[in-house]
Coordinates of C-alpha atoms and ligand atoms in Angstrom, one line a residue:
M161 CA -5.7 24.5 28.4
D162 CA -8.5 21.9 28.5
L163 CA -6.4 18.8 29.1
V164 CA -2.8 18.1 30.3
L165 CA -1.3 14.7 30.4
Y166 CA 2.0 14.6 32.2
N167 CA 4.6 12.3 33.7
G168 CA 4.6 9.9 30.8
Q169 CA 6.9 8.3 28.3
I170 CA 5.5 9.9 25.2
Y171 CA 6.7 8.9 21.8
T172 CA 6.0 11.7 19.3
M173 CA 7.1 9.9 16.1
S174 CA 8.8 13.2 15.2
D175 CA 12.5 13.4 14.7
E176 CA 12.8 16.8 16.3
E177 CA 11.8 15.8 19.8
P178 CA 11.2 12.0 19.7
Q179 CA 10.3 11.6 23.4
V180 CA 8.6 14.0 25.8
E181 CA 6.9 13.8 29.2
A182 CA 3.8 15.9 28.8
I183 CA 1.2 17.1 26.4
A184 CA -1.1 20.2 26.6
I185 CA -4.4 20.0 24.6
R186 CA -6.9 22.8 23.8
G187 CA -10.1 21.8 22.1
E188 CA -9.2 19.0 19.7
M189 CA -5.6 20.1 19.1
I190 CA -2.3 19.5 20.7
V191 CA -0.9 22.9 21.7
A192 CA 2.4 22.0 23.4
V193 CA 4.6 19.1 24.3
G194 CA 7.7 19.0 26.6
P195 CA 8.9 18.3 30.1
S196 CA 6.2 17.8 32.8
D197 CA 7.1 20.9 34.8
E198 CA 7.0 23.2 31.8
I199 CA 3.8 21.9 30.4
L200 CA 2.1 21.9 33.8
K201 CA 2.7 25.7 34.0
L202 CA 0.1 26.0 31.2
K203 CA -2.8 24.7 33.3
H204 CA -5.5 26.9 34.8
D205 CA -8.4 26.2 37.2
K206 CA -10.5 24.2 34.7
T207 CA -7.7 22.2 33.1
Q208 CA -8.2 18.4 33.4
L209 CA -5.0 16.9 34.6
I210 CA -4.0 13.3 33.9
D211 CA -1.0 11.8 35.7
L212 CA 0.3 9.2 33.3
D213 CA 2.4 7.7 36.1
G214 CA 5.1 6.6 33.7
K215 CA 2.8 5.0 31.1
T216 CA 3.6 5.1 27.4
V217 CA 1.8 7.3 24.9
I218 CA 1.8 6.9 21.2
P219 CA -0.1 8.8 18.5
G220 CA -3.6 7.3 18.0
L221 CA -3.4 4.1 16.1
N222 CA -4.8 4.2 12.5
D223 CA -6.0 1.0 10.9
S224 CA -5.3 1.5 7.3
H225 CA -7.7 -1.1 5.9
L226 CA -10.7 -2.7 7.5
H227 CA -14.5 -3.1 7.1
L228 CA -16.1 -1.3 10.0
Y229 CA -19.7 -2.2 9.3
S230 CA -19.0 -5.8 8.7
M231 CA -16.9 -5.8 11.8
G232 CA -19.9 -4.5 13.7
L233 CA -22.1 -7.3 12.2
Y234 CA -19.4 -9.7 13.0
L235 CA -19.5 -8.8 16.7
N236 CA -23.2 -10.1 16.5
L237 CA -22.5 -13.2 14.4
V238 CA -22.0 -16.8 15.2
D239 CA -18.3 -16.8 15.8
L240 CA -16.6 -19.7 14.2
M241 CA -13.0 -18.6 14.5
E242 CA -10.7 -21.3 15.9
V243 CA -13.5 -23.9 15.7
T244 CA -11.7 -27.2 15.3
S245 CA -14.3 -29.6 13.9
I246 CA -17.4 -29.7 11.7
K247 CA -19.2 -31.1 14.7
E248 CA -18.4 -28.0 16.7
V249 CA -19.6 -25.7 13.9
K250 CA -23.0 -27.5 14.1
E251 CA -23.1 -27.2 17.9
R252 CA -22.3 -23.4 17.9
V253 CA -24.9 -22.6 15.3
S254 CA -27.6 -24.7 17.1
H255 CA -26.8 -23.0 20.4
Y256 CA -27.1 -19.6 18.7
L257 CA -30.6 -20.5 17.4
L258 CA -31.7 -21.5 20.8
D259 CA -30.0 -18.7 22.8
Q260 CA -31.3 -15.9 20.5
Q261 CA -34.6 -17.6 19.9
V262 CA -34.3 -16.9 16.2
P263 CA -37.7 -17.0 14.5
A264 CA -38.1 -19.3 11.5
K265 CA -37.2 -17.5 8.1
Q266 CA -34.8 -15.1 9.9
W267 CA -31.3 -15.1 8.4
V268 CA -28.6 -16.6 10.5
R269 CA -25.0 -15.6 9.7
G270 CA -21.8 -17.1 10.9
R271 CA -18.2 -16.5 10.0
G272 CA -14.6 -17.6 10.6
W273 CA -14.5 -21.4 9.9
N274 CA -11.4 -22.7 8.3
Q275 CA -11.2 -26.4 7.2
D276 CA -7.4 -26.4 7.8
Y277 CA -8.2 -26.2 11.6
F278 CA -10.6 -29.1 11.6
T279 CA -9.4 -32.2 13.3
D280 CA -12.4 -34.5 12.3
E281 CA -12.5 -34.0 8.5
K282 CA -10.3 -31.5 6.7
R283 CA -13.0 -30.5 4.2
F284 CA -15.3 -27.6 3.5
I285 CA -18.6 -27.5 5.4
T286 CA -21.5 -28.3 3.0
K287 CA -25.2 -27.6 2.6
A288 CA -26.0 -31.1 4.0
D289 CA -24.1 -30.2 7.2
L290 CA -26.1 -27.0 7.6
D291 CA -29.5 -28.7 6.8
E292 CA -28.8 -30.9 9.8
I293 CA -28.9 -27.7 12.0
S294 CA -32.1 -26.2 10.5
T295 CA -34.2 -26.3 7.4
E296 CA -36.4 -23.5 8.7
H297 CA -33.8 -20.8 9.0
P298 CA -31.7 -19.6 6.0
I299 CA -28.1 -20.1 7.2
I300 CA -24.9 -18.8 5.6
L301 CA -21.5 -19.4 7.1
Y302 CA -18.5 -17.6 5.7
R303 CA -15.1 -19.1 5.6
A304 CA -12.5 -17.1 7.6
C305 CA -11.2 -15.5 4.3
G306 CA -14.6 -14.0 3.5
H307 CA -14.2 -15.1 -0.1
L308 CA -16.2 -18.3 0.3
L309 CA -19.5 -19.2 2.0
V310 CA -21.7 -22.2 2.5
A311 CA -25.5 -21.9 2.4
N312 CA -28.2 -24.3 3.5
S313 CA -31.2 -25.4 1.4
Q314 CA -33.5 -22.8 3.0
A315 CA -31.0 -20.0 2.1
I316 CA -30.6 -21.2 -1.5
E317 CA -34.4 -21.5 -1.9
A318 CA -35.0 -18.0 -0.3
C319 CA -32.7 -16.6 -2.9
G320 CA -34.6 -18.3 -5.8
L321 CA -31.5 -20.2 -7.0
N322 CA -32.0 -23.4 -9.0
E323 CA -30.6 -25.4 -11.9
N324 CA -31.5 -22.5 -14.2
T325 CA -29.3 -20.0 -12.4
K326 CA -26.7 -18.6 -14.8
P327 CA -22.9 -18.9 -14.1
V328 CA -21.3 -15.8 -12.6
F329 CA -18.1 -14.3 -14.1
G330 CA -15.4 -14.0 -11.4
G331 CA -17.1 -16.6 -9.2
E332 CA -18.1 -20.2 -8.8
F333 CA -21.0 -21.9 -7.0
D334 CA -22.4 -25.4 -6.6
L335 CA -26.0 -25.8 -5.5
E336 CA -25.3 -29.5 -4.5
T337 CA -22.6 -28.6 -1.9
G338 CA -24.0 -25.1 -1.2
I339 CA -20.6 -23.6 -1.7
F340 CA -20.3 -20.1 -3.2
R341 CA -17.0 -18.5 -4.1
E342 CA -16.0 -14.9 -4.9
K343 CA -18.6 -13.0 -7.0
A344 CA -21.0 -15.9 -6.8
I345 CA -21.5 -15.0 -3.1
E346 CA -23.5 -12.0 -4.4
L347 CA -26.2 -14.5 -5.6
I348 CA -27.0 -15.0 -1.9
I349 CA -26.1 -11.8 0.0
N350 CA -27.8 -9.5 -2.5
Q351 CA -31.1 -11.1 -1.7
I352 CA -31.0 -10.6 2.1
P353 CA -33.2 -7.6 3.2
D354 CA -31.4 -4.4 4.2
P355 CA -31.2 -3.2 7.8
T356 CA -32.7 0.2 8.7
I357 CA -30.5 3.4 9.0
T358 CA -30.9 3.2 12.7
E359 CA -29.7 -0.4 12.7
I360 CA -26.8 0.5 10.5
K361 CA -25.8 3.3 12.9
E362 CA -26.0 1.0 15.9
T363 CA -23.8 -1.6 14.2
L364 CA -21.2 1.1 13.3
V365 CA -21.3 2.5 16.9
T366 CA -20.7 -1.0 18.3
A367 CA -17.8 -1.4 16.0
M368 CA -16.2 2.0 16.8
Q369 CA -16.4 1.3 20.5
Y370 CA -14.6 -1.9 20.0
A371 CA -12.0 -0.1 17.9
N372 CA -11.5 2.5 20.6
Q373 CA -10.9 -0.3 23.2
Q374 CA -8.1 -1.3 20.9
G375 CA -6.5 2.1 20.9
L376 CA -7.7 2.9 17.4
T377 CA -8.5 6.6 16.6
S378 CA -8.6 6.5 12.8
L379 CA -10.0 3.9 10.5
Q380 CA -9.7 3.5 6.8
T381 CA -12.7 1.5 6.1
D382 CA -14.4 -0.1 3.1
D383 CA -18.2 -0.2 3.8
L384 CA -20.1 1.2 0.8
D385 CA -20.8 -2.1 -0.9
H386 CA -21.7 -4.0 2.2
L387 CA -25.4 -3.8 2.5
P388 CA -27.5 -6.6 0.9
S389 CA -28.9 -4.0 -1.6
R390 CA -25.4 -2.5 -2.1
D391 CA -27.0 0.9 -1.7
F392 CA -24.1 3.1 -0.8
K393 CA -26.3 6.1 -0.2
K394 CA -27.8 4.4 2.9
M395 CA -24.4 3.6 4.3
L396 CA -23.3 7.2 3.7
Q397 CA -26.4 8.6 5.3
A398 CA -25.8 6.5 8.4
Y399 CA -22.3 7.9 8.7
H400 CA -23.4 11.5 8.0
E401 CA -26.1 11.2 10.7
L402 CA -23.5 9.9 13.2
Q403 CA -21.2 12.7 12.2
E404 CA -23.9 15.3 12.8
E405 CA -24.8 13.8 16.1
G406 CA -21.2 13.9 17.2
K407 CA -21.2 10.1 17.6
L408 CA -18.2 9.2 15.5
T409 CA -15.5 8.2 18.0
C410 CA -13.1 7.2 15.3
R411 CA -12.0 9.3 12.3
I412 CA -13.3 7.7 9.2
Y413 CA -11.6 7.6 5.8
Q414 CA -14.0 5.7 3.5
Q415 CA -12.3 3.4 1.0
S416 CA -15.2 3.6 -1.4
L417 CA -15.8 0.2 -3.2
M418 CA -17.4 0.9 -6.6
P419 CA -16.8 -2.2 -8.6
T420 CA -18.1 -0.9 -11.9
L421 CA -17.7 2.2 -14.0
E422 CA -21.4 2.9 -13.8
R423 CA -21.4 2.8 -10.0
L424 CA -18.3 5.0 -9.8
E425 CA -19.9 7.5 -12.2
A426 CA -23.1 7.6 -10.1
F427 CA -20.9 8.2 -6.9
L428 CA -19.0 11.0 -8.5
D429 CA -22.2 12.6 -9.9
L430 CA -23.4 13.0 -6.3
G431 CA -20.3 15.2 -5.6
Y432 CA -18.3 12.5 -3.7
K433 CA -14.6 12.4 -4.4
T434 CA -11.4 11.6 -2.5
G435 CA -11.0 14.2 0.3
V436 CA -14.6 15.4 0.5
G437 CA -15.7 15.6 4.1
D438 CA -14.2 16.9 7.4
R439 CA -11.8 15.6 10.0
Y440 CA -14.2 13.0 11.2
F441 CA -15.5 11.6 8.0
K442 CA -13.9 11.8 4.6
I443 CA -14.3 10.1 1.3
G444 CA -11.1 8.1 0.7
P445 CA -9.9 6.2 -2.4
L446 CA -11.9 4.3 -4.9
K447 CA -11.5 0.7 -3.6
L448 CA -11.4 -2.2 -6.0
L449 CA -10.8 -6.0 -5.7
S450 CA -8.7 -7.7 -8.2
D451 CA -8.3 -11.2 -6.8
G452 CA -9.4 -13.5 -3.9
S453 CA -7.6 -15.1 -1.0
L454 CA -4.6 -17.4 -0.5
G455 CA -6.5 -19.7 1.8
A456 CA -9.2 -20.5 -0.7
R457 CA -6.6 -20.5 -3.6
T458 CA -8.4 -17.7 -5.3
A459 CA -5.5 -15.2 -5.0
A460 CA -4.3 -14.7 -8.6
L461 CA -0.8 -16.0 -9.1
R462 CA 1.5 -15.7 -12.1
K463 CA 2.4 -19.4 -12.0
P464 CA 0.1 -22.3 -10.9
Y465 CA -0.4 -23.0 -7.2
H466 CA 2.4 -25.2 -5.8
D467 CA -0.1 -27.4 -4.1
D468 CA -2.7 -27.4 -6.9
P469 CA -1.2 -27.0 -10.3
S470 CA -4.6 -27.0 -11.9
T471 CA -5.2 -23.4 -10.8
K472 CA -3.6 -20.0 -10.8
G473 CA -6.4 -18.4 -8.8
I474 CA -9.1 -16.0 -10.0
L475 CA -8.6 -12.5 -11.4
T476 CA -11.8 -10.6 -10.6
Y477 CA -11.6 -8.4 -13.7
E478 CA -10.7 -8.6 -17.4
R479 CA -7.7 -6.3 -17.8
D480 CA -9.5 -3.8 -20.1
D481 CA -12.4 -3.4 -17.7
L482 CA -10.2 -2.8 -14.8
Y483 CA -8.1 -0.4 -16.8
R484 CA -11.1 1.7 -17.8
I485 CA -12.2 2.0 -14.1
I486 CA -8.8 3.0 -12.8
E487 CA -8.1 5.4 -15.6
F488 CA -11.5 7.1 -15.1
A489 CA -11.0 7.3 -11.4
H490 CA -7.5 8.7 -11.8
R491 CA -8.7 11.4 -14.3
S492 CA -11.5 12.2 -11.9
D493 CA -8.9 13.0 -9.2
M494 CA -9.8 10.0 -7.1
Q495 CA -7.1 8.1 -5.2
V496 CA -7.3 4.4 -6.0
A497 CA -6.6 1.4 -3.6
V498 CA -6.8 -2.1 -5.1
H499 CA -7.0 -5.4 -3.2
C500 CA -4.2 -7.6 -4.6
I501 CA -3.0 -10.7 -2.7
G502 CA -1.3 -12.7 -5.5
D503 CA 1.6 -11.6 -7.7
G504 CA -0.6 -12.1 -10.7
A505 CA -3.1 -9.6 -9.5
M506 CA -0.3 -7.2 -8.5
E507 CA 1.4 -7.4 -11.9
Q508 CA -1.9 -6.6 -13.5
V509 CA -2.7 -3.7 -11.3
L510 CA 0.8 -2.2 -11.2
G511 CA 0.9 -2.4 -15.0
I512 CA -2.4 -0.5 -15.2
I513 CA -1.2 2.2 -12.8
E514 CA 2.0 2.6 -14.7
E515 CA 0.2 2.9 -18.0
V516 CA -2.3 5.4 -16.5
L517 CA 0.4 7.5 -15.0
E518 CA 2.4 7.5 -18.2
K519 CA -0.6 8.8 -20.1
Y520 CA -1.9 11.2 -17.4
P521 CA 0.9 12.1 -15.0
R522 CA -0.2 13.3 -11.6
D523 CA 2.0 14.1 -8.6
N524 CA 0.9 13.0 -5.2
H525 CA -1.8 10.5 -6.5
R526 CA -1.2 8.1 -3.6
H527 CA -2.7 5.2 -5.3
G528 CA -2.0 2.0 -3.4
I529 CA -2.3 -1.7 -3.2
I530 CA -4.1 -3.4 -0.3
H531 CA -2.6 -6.7 1.1
C532 CA 0.6 -7.0 -1.1
Q533 CA 1.2 -10.6 0.0
I534 CA 2.8 -12.7 -2.7
M535 CA 5.5 -10.8 -4.4
D536 CA 9.1 -10.6 -5.6
R537 CA 11.8 -7.9 -5.6
D538 CA 10.9 -6.7 -9.1
L539 CA 7.3 -6.0 -8.1
M540 CA 8.6 -4.2 -5.0
K541 CA 10.7 -1.9 -7.2
R542 CA 7.7 -1.2 -9.4
Y543 CA 5.8 0.0 -6.3
N544 CA 8.5 2.5 -5.6
Q545 CA 9.0 3.7 -9.1
S546 CA 5.3 4.6 -9.4
D547 CA 5.0 5.8 -5.8
V548 CA 2.4 3.2 -5.0
L549 CA 1.5 2.8 -1.3
A550 CA 1.3 -0.6 0.4
Y551 CA -1.4 -1.4 2.9
V552 CA -0.3 -4.5 4.9
Q553 CA -1.9 -6.6 7.6
P554 CA 0.9 -8.3 9.8
I555 CA -1.8 -10.3 11.7
F556 CA -2.3 -12.3 8.5
L557 CA 1.1 -14.0 9.3
H558 CA -0.6 -15.8 12.2
Y559 CA -2.4 -18.1 9.7
D560 CA -0.6 -17.6 6.4
M561 CA 2.9 -18.4 7.6
H562 CA 1.7 -22.0 7.9
I563 CA 0.3 -22.2 4.4
V564 CA 2.2 -19.8 2.2
E565 CA 5.1 -22.2 1.3
K566 CA 2.6 -24.9 0.4
R567 CA 0.6 -22.5 -1.8
V568 CA 3.5 -20.8 -3.6
G569 CA 6.6 -22.8 -3.0
H570 CA 9.7 -21.9 -0.9
E571 CA 11.3 -19.3 -3.2
L572 CA 8.4 -17.0 -3.7
A573 CA 7.5 -17.4 0.0
Q574 CA 10.9 -15.8 0.9
T575 CA 9.9 -12.5 -0.7
S576 CA 6.3 -12.5 0.4
Y577 CA 4.8 -10.6 3.3
A578 CA 8.2 -8.8 3.1
F579 CA 7.3 -5.7 5.2
K580 CA 10.9 -4.8 6.1
S581 CA 12.1 -5.1 2.5
M582 CA 9.2 -3.0 1.3
M583 CA 10.0 -0.2 3.8
E584 CA 13.7 -0.4 2.9
E585 CA 12.7 -0.1 -0.8
G586 CA 11.2 3.2 0.2
I587 CA 7.6 2.2 -0.1
S588 CA 5.1 3.9 2.3
V589 CA 3.8 0.9 4.2
S590 CA 0.8 1.4 6.4
I591 CA -0.7 -1.1 8.8
G592 CA -4.1 -2.5 9.2
T593 CA -6.0 -5.7 9.9
D594 CA -8.7 -6.1 7.3
S595 CA -11.1 -6.7 10.2
P596 CA -13.3 -8.7 10.4
I597 CA -11.1 -11.0 8.3
E598 CA -8.9 -10.8 11.4
A599 CA -9.9 -9.0 14.6
C600 CA -8.8 -5.4 14.6
D601 CA -7.0 -6.0 17.8
T602 CA -3.8 -3.9 17.8
M603 CA -1.4 -5.8 20.0
P604 CA -1.6 -9.1 18.2
N605 CA -1.0 -7.2 14.9
I606 CA 2.0 -5.4 16.4
H607 CA 3.3 -8.7 17.8
C608 CA 3.2 -10.3 14.4
A609 CA 5.0 -7.4 12.7
I610 CA 7.8 -7.3 15.3
T611 CA 8.3 -11.0 16.0
R612 CA 7.0 -12.7 12.8
Q613 CA 5.6 -15.3 15.1
D614 CA 2.1 -16.6 15.2
L615 CA 0.0 -15.8 18.3
K616 CA 1.3 -18.9 20.0
G617 CA 4.9 -17.6 19.7
Q618 CA 5.9 -19.9 16.9
P619 CA 8.4 -20.2 15.3
E620 CA 10.7 -19.0 18.0
A621 CA 13.1 -17.1 15.7
G622 CA 10.2 -15.8 13.6
W623 CA 9.1 -16.7 10.1
N624 CA 11.4 -15.1 7.5
E625 CA 13.0 -13.3 10.3
A626 CA 14.9 -10.9 8.1
E627 CA 11.5 -9.2 7.5
K628 CA 10.9 -8.3 11.2
L629 CA 10.0 -4.7 11.7
S630 CA 11.3 -2.9 14.7
A631 CA 8.7 -1.6 17.2
Y632 CA 9.4 1.9 16.0
E633 CA 8.9 1.0 12.3
T634 CA 5.7 -0.8 13.2
I635 CA 4.2 2.1 15.1
Y636 CA 5.4 4.4 12.4
G637 CA 3.5 2.3 9.9
Y638 CA 0.4 2.3 12.2
T639 CA 0.4 6.1 12.6
V640 CA 2.5 8.3 10.3
N641 CA 2.2 6.2 7.2
G642 CA -1.5 5.6 7.9
A643 CA -2.0 9.4 8.0
Y644 CA 0.0 9.7 4.7
A645 CA -2.4 7.2 3.1
S646 CA -5.3 9.6 3.8
F647 CA -3.4 12.8 2.9
E648 CA -3.4 13.8 6.5
E649 CA 0.2 13.6 7.5
N650 CA 0.3 17.3 8.3
I651 CA -2.5 17.0 10.9
K652 CA -2.2 13.5 12.5
G653 CA 0.0 10.6 13.2
K654 CA 2.5 12.5 15.4
I655 CA 2.3 14.1 18.9
I656 CA 3.4 17.6 18.1
P657 CA 1.8 21.1 18.3
R658 CA -0.9 21.9 15.8
Y659 CA -1.7 18.2 15.3
L660 CA -5.0 16.5 16.3
A661 CA -5.0 15.3 19.9
D662 CA -5.5 11.7 19.0
L663 CA -3.6 9.5 21.5
T664 CA -3.2 6.0 22.7
V665 CA -2.0 5.2 26.2
L666 CA -0.4 1.8 26.9
D667 CA 0.4 0.2 30.3
Q668 CA 3.9 -0.7 29.2
N669 CA 6.6 0.6 26.9
I670 CA 6.4 -1.6 23.8
F671 CA 9.6 0.0 22.5
T672 CA 11.7 -1.4 25.3
I673 CA 9.9 -4.5 26.7
D674 CA 10.8 -8.0 25.9
Q675 CA 9.1 -8.9 22.6
K676 CA 7.3 -11.8 24.2
D677 CA 5.4 -9.4 26.4
I678 CA 3.9 -7.3 23.6
L679 CA 0.8 -9.5 23.5
N680 CA 0.3 -8.7 27.2
T681 CA 0.2 -5.0 26.7
S682 CA -3.1 -3.3 27.6
I683 CA -4.6 -0.2 26.1
M684 CA -5.3 2.1 29.1
M685 CA -6.9 5.1 27.4
T686 CA -7.9 6.3 24.0
I687 CA -8.3 10.0 23.2
V688 CA -9.8 11.3 20.0
G689 CA -9.8 15.1 19.3
G690 CA -9.0 15.8 23.0
K691 CA -11.9 13.6 24.2
I692 CA -11.4 10.4 26.2
V693 CA -13.4 7.8 24.2
Y694 CA -12.1 4.8 26.1
Q695 CA -10.7 4.3 29.6
N696 CA -9.5 0.9 31.0
H697 CA -10.5 0.7 34.7
Ligands
ZN833 ZN1 -10.6 -5.9 2.9

């Protein structure tokens, strides 16, 4: 035996033996679980022993939707989360320019601002604000949702945009204010030069280390469309090199964003398909985006926005175009996972999946919808009827619970972010964070799922409290259902023999402690394939 952990409160997430004291690991696999005295008999001279001293162990956490590369970039960005005024935005960017001694012409990126948090003026930041910071550096600052950015004059000029620039379908931009929404964002970011493969790898390693500190061992990440050139081969090369060098400290399931049929065909022609890869790196589903975000009112609703009747949001695709891509992916044995926030987007996508399955039935397709926010009971039933998976992000509640009623009205808000109802409906609900939209921090995410409170503990009873998940349901969604979403439920997500030794050790028992203490829980150790990848000293 290579490693034995004993004297713990180990939650296996298996019905047969829900709680054990000790785990024996050989190589990357779990060999045995049981009482400490029995498992300790399996040790030999070279076995590494870890006395858990009563700590809690759960299967390694699996973030079912995030953007690892962007998260790595984010860790090096001007952080504008929780900034409470336009003045403070200007100060933070100015400090960054000074601190980092950024040379003229070098791109400066920031992310996380949200006008709803501003106390001076509740408005979008504009080009004029950024020009006050610098006219020598191209500056772009993403709003917290990631679906809107503001650019300064230098950035707009560097991208060659002017009054002759053509409108973009699925997006909007205004060169006067410097605001770019949805697909129009590409007018800017596609012009920024690509990093080198070495730089991409460094960014990914930074992000994986952070994820390991959060107790994450598996990541379902969408990165292939995230370089300025959108060259997915470069991103895949970076991952493959890390894989060969043994530097992947999280298991990766790549949610492969291929927004057009042509790109998808090129991808498949190279031999990539759902499931290709090994236990450290696998190609996941085709990822598509069908609408925007609630904050920016670009999520596609069936009815006009409650607080802006002039809009129903933005559907990214014409139905026929989206249909063709999904049908082709389905017939090519790809799993499909589509970003849908509004009920309008969900209705479109569920309708397409139903039609495709009707024409070309396929068991075990595991197609899914990412976000699943604004919905009603009928839509929920349709998920179940077509076996569509739900990928949800409880941490979104922190911000969204304060705006959802304003955006969609009281009635629809009642059945939105309805994680409990979705599970009860029989939908496989997996848990993620969409990092860097929100941090990939696991305890805040778990807190929001269990308490339905924001991170300040409000409201006391929880928002739509009937939708609270139990601690067990939350961890189940974060482990077992996460593994199901990548077709790996027979190898990970539980602590039982013949499963991968991917484990997360916590300093307190999140199943039994007072709910208000969940946020104070620390990750003590993270183990991936029997190797300790993070230890909290
Ligand atoms: Zn996302």
